[in-house]
């Protein structure tokens, strides 16, 4: 391990690079799809798995507590993204996974919140993985909070009305008082239903986003078994060479996905190029 990498890991904080953060989200998204996230939190072994893989990949000393802390940062960023998407004057490009704003809106938002710059008019990296890892939890929690606030507000208003009305009118006005109180309560119930319906609509949309992200993420995953089958059926090369080509592709997922998209002839050309590059021997 280099001295510079050792320095990155010393002290209270662990420095997360962009590549490390991406790996964390990829692993946790896969774990969530495997139901290793039974509630709002992941199982402890998931954090151990992430820490181990990051330590091995980047030659650093990553611990499960570092993973847990960084996940909290991801949740905070997701909260900002969700708030910005729903903010007046802010658009959303679902194809590019980008929050879109005009120059005036951008300038105003960045002036008030300089750290929001990275979320505006830029493709949001790992958006689908974030949706799977933290999206559903925060959607559910936000809805539960707003619903509780509405009920608290309704109960407080009704209690206030009862206190104000108590003993205020003569017996001859009791009928009018009852009618007024009933009308007010109906208005409160109607307003409560409006808040509840709005909350349900937002919750439904966010859960729908999670479902779409899961579907997209799953489709984008590499089928290692299918890759092995396709590599080993290529004619003209011995098993050892094809095995090495397969190992190389597994370690480079983008190359593997591109390989799977090619026809038989182009796959054979790719393997030949792999052989030329890795098995080149100078002429005697």
PDB file of C-alpha atoms in Angstrom, residues 33-277:
ATOM      1  CA  UNK A  33     -32.230  -6.987  -5.013  1.00  0.00           C
ATOM      2  CA  UNK A  34     -31.182 -10.193  -3.220  1.00  0.00           C
ATOM      3  CA  UNK A  35     -33.382  -9.160  -0.250  1.00  0.00           C
ATOM      4  CA  UNK A  36     -30.411  -8.550   2.045  1.00  0.00           C
ATOM      5  CA  UNK A  37     -32.213  -5.412   3.176  1.00  0.00           C
ATOM      6  CA  UNK A  38     -35.188  -6.678   5.204  1.00  0.00           C
ATOM      7  CA  UNK A  39     -36.095  -3.257   6.617  1.00  0.00           C
ATOM      8  CA  UNK A  40     -34.831   0.319   6.303  1.00  0.00           C
ATOM      9  CA  UNK A  41     -31.267  -0.834   6.946  1.00  0.00           C
ATOM     10  CA  UNK A  42     -28.945  -3.369   5.380  1.00  0.00           C
ATOM     11  CA  UNK A  43     -27.696  -6.443   7.178  1.00  0.00           C
ATOM     12  CA  UNK A  44     -24.342  -5.984   8.898  1.00  0.00           C
ATOM     13  CA  UNK A  45     -22.659  -8.454   6.559  1.00  0.00           C
ATOM     14  CA  UNK A  46     -23.487  -6.182   3.603  1.00  0.00           C
ATOM     15  CA  UNK A  47     -21.312  -3.423   5.077  1.00  0.00           C
ATOM     16  CA  UNK A  48     -18.554  -5.945   5.709  1.00  0.00           C
ATOM     17  CA  UNK A  49     -18.759  -7.085   2.085  1.00  0.00           C
ATOM     18  CA  UNK A  50     -18.541  -3.517   0.757  1.00  0.00           C
ATOM     19  CA  UNK A  51     -15.629  -2.662   3.060  1.00  0.00           C
ATOM     20  CA  UNK A  52     -13.725  -5.795   2.050  1.00  0.00           C
ATOM     21  CA  UNK A  53     -14.174  -5.274  -1.689  1.00  0.00           C
ATOM     22  CA  UNK A  54     -13.237  -1.591  -1.538  1.00  0.00           C
ATOM     23  CA  UNK A  55     -10.146  -2.404   0.537  1.00  0.00           C
ATOM     24  CA  UNK A  56      -9.068  -5.020  -1.994  1.00  0.00           C
ATOM     25  CA  UNK A  57      -9.877  -2.971  -5.086  1.00  0.00           C
ATOM     26  CA  UNK A  58      -8.332   0.339  -4.026  1.00  0.00           C
ATOM     27  CA  UNK A  59      -5.624  -0.887  -1.587  1.00  0.00           C
ATOM     28  CA  UNK A  60      -7.060   1.064   1.352  1.00  0.00           C
ATOM     29  CA  UNK A  61      -8.238   0.167   4.845  1.00  0.00           C
ATOM     30  CA  UNK A  62     -11.992   0.534   4.569  1.00  0.00           C
ATOM     31  CA  UNK A  63     -14.067  -0.607   7.545  1.00  0.00           C
ATOM     32  CA  UNK A  64     -17.815  -1.327   7.873  1.00  0.00           C
ATOM     33  CA  UNK A  65     -18.277   1.874   9.921  1.00  0.00           C
ATOM     34  CA  UNK A  66     -16.887   3.859   6.991  1.00  0.00           C
ATOM     35  CA  UNK A  67     -19.488   2.262   4.732  1.00  0.00           C
ATOM     36  CA  UNK A  68     -22.274   3.042   7.196  1.00  0.00           C
ATOM     37  CA  UNK A  69     -21.176   6.677   7.484  1.00  0.00           C
ATOM     38  CA  UNK A  70     -20.913   7.132   3.727  1.00  0.00           C
ATOM     39  CA  UNK A  71     -24.363   5.634   3.239  1.00  0.00           C
ATOM     40  CA  UNK A  72     -25.690   8.408   5.499  1.00  0.00           C
ATOM     41  CA  UNK A  73     -24.072  10.925   3.160  1.00  0.00           C
ATOM     42  CA  UNK A  74     -25.733   9.225   0.180  1.00  0.00           C
ATOM     43  CA  UNK A  75     -29.113   9.496   1.952  1.00  0.00           C
ATOM     44  CA  UNK A  76     -28.583  13.217   2.529  1.00  0.00           C
ATOM     45  CA  UNK A  77     -27.730  13.721  -1.146  1.00  0.00           C
ATOM     46  CA  UNK A  78     -30.796  11.731  -2.173  1.00  0.00           C
ATOM     47  CA  UNK A  79     -32.921  13.997   0.052  1.00  0.00           C
ATOM     48  CA  UNK A  80     -31.538  17.057  -1.759  1.00  0.00           C
ATOM     49  CA  UNK A  81     -32.161  15.482  -5.175  1.00  0.00           C
ATOM     50  CA  UNK A  82     -35.758  14.624  -4.260  1.00  0.00           C
ATOM     51  CA  UNK A  83     -36.417  18.124  -2.940  1.00  0.00           C
ATOM     52  CA  UNK A  84     -34.966  19.771  -6.042  1.00  0.00           C
ATOM     53  CA  UNK A  85     -36.960  17.519  -8.399  1.00  0.00           C
ATOM     54  CA  UNK A  86     -40.204  18.630  -6.726  1.00  0.00           C
ATOM     55  CA  UNK A  87     -39.268  22.305  -6.499  1.00  0.00           C
ATOM     56  CA  UNK A  88     -41.168  24.866  -8.570  1.00  0.00           C
ATOM     57  CA  UNK A  89     -39.279  25.887 -11.708  1.00  0.00           C
ATOM     58  CA  UNK A  90     -37.146  22.726 -11.732  1.00  0.00           C
ATOM     59  CA  UNK A  91     -37.510  20.119 -14.486  1.00  0.00           C
ATOM     60  CA  UNK A  92     -36.518  16.455 -14.736  1.00  0.00           C
ATOM     61  CA  UNK A  93     -35.073  14.655 -17.766  1.00  0.00           C
ATOM     62  CA  UNK A  94     -35.761  10.977 -17.088  1.00  0.00           C
ATOM     63  CA  UNK A  95     -33.661   9.780 -20.025  1.00  0.00           C
ATOM     64  CA  UNK A  96     -30.540  11.638 -18.906  1.00  0.00           C
ATOM     65  CA  UNK A  97     -31.373  11.377 -15.175  1.00  0.00           C
ATOM     66  CA  UNK A  98     -30.823  15.111 -14.882  1.00  0.00           C
ATOM     67  CA  UNK A  99     -32.463  17.972 -12.974  1.00  0.00           C
ATOM     68  CA  UNK A 100     -32.896  20.751 -15.543  1.00  0.00           C
ATOM     69  CA  UNK A 101     -33.151  24.465 -14.764  1.00  0.00           C
ATOM     70  CA  UNK A 102     -32.872  27.758 -16.617  1.00  0.00           C
ATOM     71  CA  UNK A 103     -29.845  30.001 -16.108  1.00  0.00           C
ATOM     72  CA  UNK A 104     -31.788  32.359 -13.832  1.00  0.00           C
ATOM     73  CA  UNK A 105     -33.088  29.529 -11.653  1.00  0.00           C
ATOM     74  CA  UNK A 106     -29.640  27.942 -11.580  1.00  0.00           C
ATOM     75  CA  UNK A 107     -27.950  31.181 -10.507  1.00  0.00           C
ATOM     76  CA  UNK A 108     -30.519  31.796  -7.791  1.00  0.00           C
ATOM     77  CA  UNK A 109     -30.298  28.244  -6.398  1.00  0.00           C
ATOM     78  CA  UNK A 110     -26.491  28.091  -6.417  1.00  0.00           C
ATOM     79  CA  UNK A 111     -26.270  31.507  -4.790  1.00  0.00           C
ATOM     80  CA  UNK A 112     -28.453  30.281  -1.923  1.00  0.00           C
ATOM     81  CA  UNK A 113     -26.968  26.749  -1.843  1.00  0.00           C
ATOM     82  CA  UNK A 114     -23.519  26.551  -3.516  1.00  0.00           C
ATOM     83  CA  UNK A 115     -23.269  22.795  -2.853  1.00  0.00           C
ATOM     84  CA  UNK A 116     -26.372  22.188  -5.041  1.00  0.00           C
ATOM     85  CA  UNK A 117     -24.345  22.994  -8.151  1.00  0.00           C
ATOM     86  CA  UNK A 118     -23.403  19.341  -8.681  1.00  0.00           C
ATOM     87  CA  UNK A 119     -27.071  18.308  -8.855  1.00  0.00           C
ATOM     88  CA  UNK A 120     -28.197  20.808 -11.542  1.00  0.00           C
ATOM     89  CA  UNK A 121     -27.986  20.420 -15.324  1.00  0.00           C
ATOM     90  CA  UNK A 122     -25.655  17.452 -14.875  1.00  0.00           C
ATOM     91  CA  UNK A 123     -26.296  13.730 -15.315  1.00  0.00           C
ATOM     92  CA  UNK A 124     -26.752  12.211 -11.862  1.00  0.00           C
ATOM     93  CA  UNK A 125     -24.300   9.330 -11.672  1.00  0.00           C
ATOM     94  CA  UNK A 126     -25.630   6.089 -10.196  1.00  0.00           C
ATOM     95  CA  UNK A 127     -29.170   7.528  -9.960  1.00  0.00           C
ATOM     96  CA  UNK A 128     -30.835   4.157 -10.481  1.00  0.00           C
ATOM     97  CA  UNK A 129     -28.633   2.471  -7.895  1.00  0.00           C
ATOM     98  CA  UNK A 130     -29.350   5.284  -5.423  1.00  0.00           C
ATOM     99  CA  UNK A 131     -33.066   4.812  -6.017  1.00  0.00           C
ATOM    100  CA  UNK A 132     -32.771   1.148  -5.063  1.00  0.00           C
ATOM    101  CA  UNK A 133     -30.429   1.681  -2.107  1.00  0.00           C
ATOM    102  CA  UNK A 134     -32.090   4.669  -0.394  1.00  0.00           C
ATOM    103  CA  UNK A 135     -35.030   5.822  -2.526  1.00  0.00           C
ATOM    104  CA  UNK A 136     -37.824   3.614  -1.198  1.00  0.00           C
ATOM    105  CA  UNK A 137     -36.909   4.107   2.463  1.00  0.00           C
ATOM    106  CA  UNK A 138     -36.903   7.884   2.211  1.00  0.00           C
ATOM    107  CA  UNK A 139     -40.132   7.957   0.210  1.00  0.00           C
ATOM    108  CA  UNK A 140     -41.889   5.897   2.878  1.00  0.00           C
ATOM    109  CA  UNK A 141     -40.365   7.860   5.752  1.00  0.00           C
ATOM    110  CA  UNK A 142     -41.271  11.245   4.220  1.00  0.00           C
ATOM    111  CA  UNK A 143     -44.845  10.113   3.701  1.00  0.00           C
ATOM    112  CA  UNK A 144     -45.160   8.806   7.267  1.00  0.00           C
ATOM    113  CA  UNK A 145     -43.810  12.096   8.630  1.00  0.00           C
ATOM    114  CA  UNK A 146     -46.126  14.286   6.569  1.00  0.00           C
ATOM    115  CA  UNK A 147     -49.136  12.130   7.454  1.00  0.00           C
ATOM    116  CA  UNK A 148     -48.345  12.362  11.180  1.00  0.00           C
ATOM    117  CA  UNK A 149     -47.952  16.130  10.912  1.00  0.00           C
ATOM    118  CA  UNK A 150     -51.354  16.442   9.248  1.00  0.00           C
ATOM    119  CA  UNK A 151     -53.068  14.402  11.962  1.00  0.00           C
ATOM    120  CA  UNK A 152     -51.344  16.415  14.672  1.00  0.00           C
ATOM    121  CA  UNK A 153     -52.441  19.649  13.041  1.00  0.00           C
ATOM    122  CA  UNK A 154     -56.019  18.422  12.737  1.00  0.00           C
ATOM    123  CA  UNK A 155     -56.217  17.321  16.382  1.00  0.00           C
ATOM    124  CA  UNK A 156     -54.755  20.616  17.599  1.00  0.00           C
ATOM    125  CA  UNK A 157     -57.193  22.658  15.547  1.00  0.00           C
ATOM    126  CA  UNK A 158     -60.180  20.641  16.696  1.00  0.00           C
ATOM    127  CA  UNK A 159     -59.111  20.930  20.331  1.00  0.00           C
ATOM    128  CA  UNK A 160     -58.714  24.700  19.919  1.00  0.00           C
ATOM    129  CA  UNK A 161     -62.182  24.963  18.414  1.00  0.00           C
ATOM    130  CA  UNK A 162     -63.711  23.020  21.292  1.00  0.00           C
ATOM    131  CA  UNK A 163     -62.047  25.281  23.872  1.00  0.00           C
ATOM    132  CA  UNK A 164     -63.089  28.469  22.094  1.00  0.00           C
ATOM    133  CA  UNK A 165     -66.658  27.297  21.688  1.00  0.00           C
ATOM    134  CA  UNK A 166     -67.038  26.032  25.253  1.00  0.00           C
ATOM    135  CA  UNK A 167     -69.446  28.214  27.233  1.00  0.00           C
ATOM    136  CA  UNK A 168     -69.396  30.958  24.621  1.00  0.00           C
ATOM    137  CA  UNK A 169     -73.011  30.805  23.562  1.00  0.00           C
ATOM    138  CA  UNK A 170     -76.375  30.844  25.335  1.00  0.00           C
ATOM    139  CA  UNK A 171     -78.596  27.757  25.296  1.00  0.00           C
ATOM    140  CA  UNK A 172     -80.635  29.285  22.493  1.00  0.00           C
ATOM    141  CA  UNK A 173     -77.576  29.301  20.230  1.00  0.00           C
ATOM    142  CA  UNK A 174     -76.459  25.696  20.865  1.00  0.00           C
ATOM    143  CA  UNK A 175     -78.031  24.463  17.632  1.00  0.00           C
ATOM    144  CA  UNK A 176     -76.118  27.046  15.619  1.00  0.00           C
ATOM    145  CA  UNK A 177     -72.902  26.225  17.516  1.00  0.00           C
ATOM    146  CA  UNK A 178     -73.258  22.513  16.773  1.00  0.00           C
ATOM    147  CA  UNK A 179     -73.864  23.218  13.111  1.00  0.00           C
ATOM    148  CA  UNK A 180     -70.820  25.505  12.879  1.00  0.00           C
ATOM    149  CA  UNK A 181     -68.587  23.015  14.707  1.00  0.00           C
ATOM    150  CA  UNK A 182     -69.728  20.162  12.452  1.00  0.00           C
ATOM    151  CA  UNK A 183     -69.028  22.262   9.368  1.00  0.00           C
ATOM    152  CA  UNK A 184     -65.543  23.119  10.612  1.00  0.00           C
ATOM    153  CA  UNK A 185     -64.788  19.473  11.416  1.00  0.00           C
ATOM    154  CA  UNK A 186     -65.921  18.452   7.956  1.00  0.00           C
ATOM    155  CA  UNK A 187     -63.599  21.077   6.491  1.00  0.00           C
ATOM    156  CA  UNK A 188     -60.716  19.729   8.568  1.00  0.00           C
ATOM    157  CA  UNK A 189     -61.458  16.167   7.464  1.00  0.00           C
ATOM    158  CA  UNK A 190     -61.626  17.288   3.854  1.00  0.00           C
ATOM    159  CA  UNK A 191     -58.317  19.134   4.163  1.00  0.00           C
ATOM    160  CA  UNK A 192     -56.795  16.083   5.846  1.00  0.00           C
ATOM    161  CA  UNK A 193     -57.956  13.850   3.001  1.00  0.00           C
ATOM    162  CA  UNK A 194     -56.401  16.297   0.524  1.00  0.00           C
ATOM    163  CA  UNK A 195     -53.053  16.125   2.329  1.00  0.00           C
ATOM    164  CA  UNK A 196     -53.322  12.364   2.574  1.00  0.00           C
ATOM    165  CA  UNK A 197     -54.158  11.983  -1.111  1.00  0.00           C
ATOM    166  CA  UNK A 198     -51.242  14.236  -2.047  1.00  0.00           C
ATOM    167  CA  UNK A 199     -48.939  12.201   0.188  1.00  0.00           C
ATOM    168  CA  UNK A 200     -50.151   8.942  -1.325  1.00  0.00           C
ATOM    169  CA  UNK A 201     -49.658  10.309  -4.830  1.00  0.00           C
ATOM    170  CA  UNK A 202     -46.057  11.320  -4.066  1.00  0.00           C
ATOM    171  CA  UNK A 203     -45.386   7.997  -2.346  1.00  0.00           C
ATOM    172  CA  UNK A 204     -46.828   6.094  -5.305  1.00  0.00           C
ATOM    173  CA  UNK A 205     -44.656   8.040  -7.757  1.00  0.00           C
ATOM    174  CA  UNK A 206     -41.483   7.518  -5.739  1.00  0.00           C
ATOM    175  CA  UNK A 207     -42.131   3.794  -5.279  1.00  0.00           C
ATOM    176  CA  UNK A 208     -42.804   3.632  -9.018  1.00  0.00           C
ATOM    177  CA  UNK A 209     -39.389   5.225  -9.584  1.00  0.00           C
ATOM    178  CA  UNK A 210     -37.844   2.562  -7.358  1.00  0.00           C
ATOM    179  CA  UNK A 211     -39.542  -0.231  -9.310  1.00  0.00           C
ATOM    180  CA  UNK A 212     -38.370   1.241 -12.619  1.00  0.00           C
ATOM    181  CA  UNK A 213     -34.833   1.624 -11.283  1.00  0.00           C
ATOM    182  CA  UNK A 214     -34.794  -1.992 -10.093  1.00  0.00           C
ATOM    183  CA  UNK A 215     -35.958  -3.147 -13.522  1.00  0.00           C
ATOM    184  CA  UNK A 216     -33.354  -1.020 -15.330  1.00  0.00           C
ATOM    185  CA  UNK A 217     -30.588  -1.997 -12.945  1.00  0.00           C
ATOM    186  CA  UNK A 218     -31.435  -5.693 -13.269  1.00  0.00           C
ATOM    187  CA  UNK A 219     -31.427  -5.504 -17.051  1.00  0.00           C
ATOM    188  CA  UNK A 220     -28.044  -3.817 -16.929  1.00  0.00           C
ATOM    189  CA  UNK A 221     -26.452  -6.556 -14.820  1.00  0.00           C
ATOM    190  CA  UNK A 222     -23.959  -8.925 -16.397  1.00  0.00           C
ATOM    191  CA  UNK A 223     -25.106 -12.539 -16.684  1.00  0.00           C
ATOM    192  CA  UNK A 224     -21.798 -14.296 -15.961  1.00  0.00           C
ATOM    193  CA  UNK A 225     -23.114 -17.751 -16.847  1.00  0.00           C
ATOM    194  CA  UNK A 226     -24.380 -16.571 -20.219  1.00  0.00           C
ATOM    195  CA  UNK A 227     -21.063 -14.797 -20.851  1.00  0.00           C
ATOM    196  CA  UNK A 228     -19.123 -17.986 -20.097  1.00  0.00           C
ATOM    197  CA  UNK A 229     -21.302 -20.006 -22.478  1.00  0.00           C
ATOM    198  CA  UNK A 230     -20.844 -17.530 -25.332  1.00  0.00           C
ATOM    199  CA  UNK A 231     -17.076 -17.181 -24.857  1.00  0.00           C
ATOM    200  CA  UNK A 232     -16.407 -20.925 -24.657  1.00  0.00           C
ATOM    201  CA  UNK A 233     -18.370 -21.695 -27.829  1.00  0.00           C
ATOM    202  CA  UNK A 234     -16.075 -19.561 -30.023  1.00  0.00           C
ATOM    203  CA  UNK A 235     -14.228 -21.849 -32.434  1.00  0.00           C
ATOM    204  CA  UNK A 236     -10.533 -21.781 -33.290  1.00  0.00           C
ATOM    205  CA  UNK A 237      -9.103 -21.201 -29.809  1.00  0.00           C
ATOM    206  CA  UNK A 238      -8.094 -23.617 -27.078  1.00  0.00           C
ATOM    207  CA  UNK A 239      -9.913 -23.787 -23.754  1.00  0.00           C
ATOM    208  CA  UNK A 240      -7.178 -22.061 -21.740  1.00  0.00           C
ATOM    209  CA  UNK A 241      -7.157 -19.001 -23.981  1.00  0.00           C
ATOM    210  CA  UNK A 242     -10.944 -18.759 -23.921  1.00  0.00           C
ATOM    211  CA  UNK A 243     -10.873 -19.139 -20.143  1.00  0.00           C
ATOM    212  CA  UNK A 244      -8.419 -16.252 -19.872  1.00  0.00           C
ATOM    213  CA  UNK A 245     -10.590 -14.152 -22.198  1.00  0.00           C
ATOM    214  CA  UNK A 246     -13.609 -14.894 -20.015  1.00  0.00           C
ATOM    215  CA  UNK A 247     -11.732 -13.896 -16.839  1.00  0.00           C
ATOM    216  CA  UNK A 248     -10.660 -10.649 -18.486  1.00  0.00           C
ATOM    217  CA  UNK A 249     -14.236  -9.822 -19.499  1.00  0.00           C
ATOM    218  CA  UNK A 250     -15.640 -10.569 -16.039  1.00  0.00           C
ATOM    219  CA  UNK A 251     -13.185  -8.063 -14.569  1.00  0.00           C
ATOM    220  CA  UNK A 252     -14.221  -5.454 -17.135  1.00  0.00           C
ATOM    221  CA  UNK A 253     -18.011  -5.337 -17.147  1.00  0.00           C
ATOM    222  CA  UNK A 254     -18.356  -2.719 -19.877  1.00  0.00           C
ATOM    223  CA  UNK A 255     -16.206  -4.807 -22.217  1.00  0.00           C
ATOM    224  CA  UNK A 256     -18.241  -7.888 -21.296  1.00  0.00           C
ATOM    225  CA  UNK A 257     -21.540  -6.149 -22.096  1.00  0.00           C
ATOM    226  CA  UNK A 258     -20.128  -4.936 -25.411  1.00  0.00           C
ATOM    227  CA  UNK A 259     -18.908  -8.468 -26.176  1.00  0.00           C
ATOM    228  CA  UNK A 260     -22.381  -9.903 -25.535  1.00  0.00           C
ATOM    229  CA  UNK A 261     -23.898  -7.354 -27.916  1.00  0.00           C
ATOM    230  CA  UNK A 262     -21.639  -8.423 -30.811  1.00  0.00           C
ATOM    231  CA  UNK A 263     -22.449 -11.081 -33.388  1.00  0.00           C
ATOM    232  CA  UNK A 264     -20.435 -14.327 -33.649  1.00  0.00           C
ATOM    233  CA  UNK A 265     -17.921 -12.983 -36.166  1.00  0.00           C
ATOM    234  CA  UNK A 266     -17.169  -9.823 -34.165  1.00  0.00           C
ATOM    235  CA  UNK A 267     -16.795 -11.887 -30.990  1.00  0.00           C
ATOM    236  CA  UNK A 268     -14.221 -14.077 -32.729  1.00  0.00           C
ATOM    237  CA  UNK A 269     -12.322 -10.984 -33.895  1.00  0.00           C
ATOM    238  CA  UNK A 270     -12.344  -9.652 -30.334  1.00  0.00           C
ATOM    239  CA  UNK A 271     -10.867 -12.883 -28.980  1.00  0.00           C
ATOM    240  CA  UNK A 272      -8.179 -12.830 -31.684  1.00  0.00           C
ATOM    241  CA  UNK A 273      -7.275  -9.260 -30.723  1.00  0.00           C
ATOM    242  CA  UNK A 274      -7.169 -10.361 -27.077  1.00  0.00           C
ATOM    243  CA  UNK A 275      -4.777 -13.193 -28.008  1.00  0.00           C
ATOM    244  CA  UNK A 276      -2.575 -10.842 -30.054  1.00  0.00           C
ATOM    245  CA  UNK A 277      -2.346  -8.446 -27.146  1.00  0.00           C
TER     246      UNK A 277
END
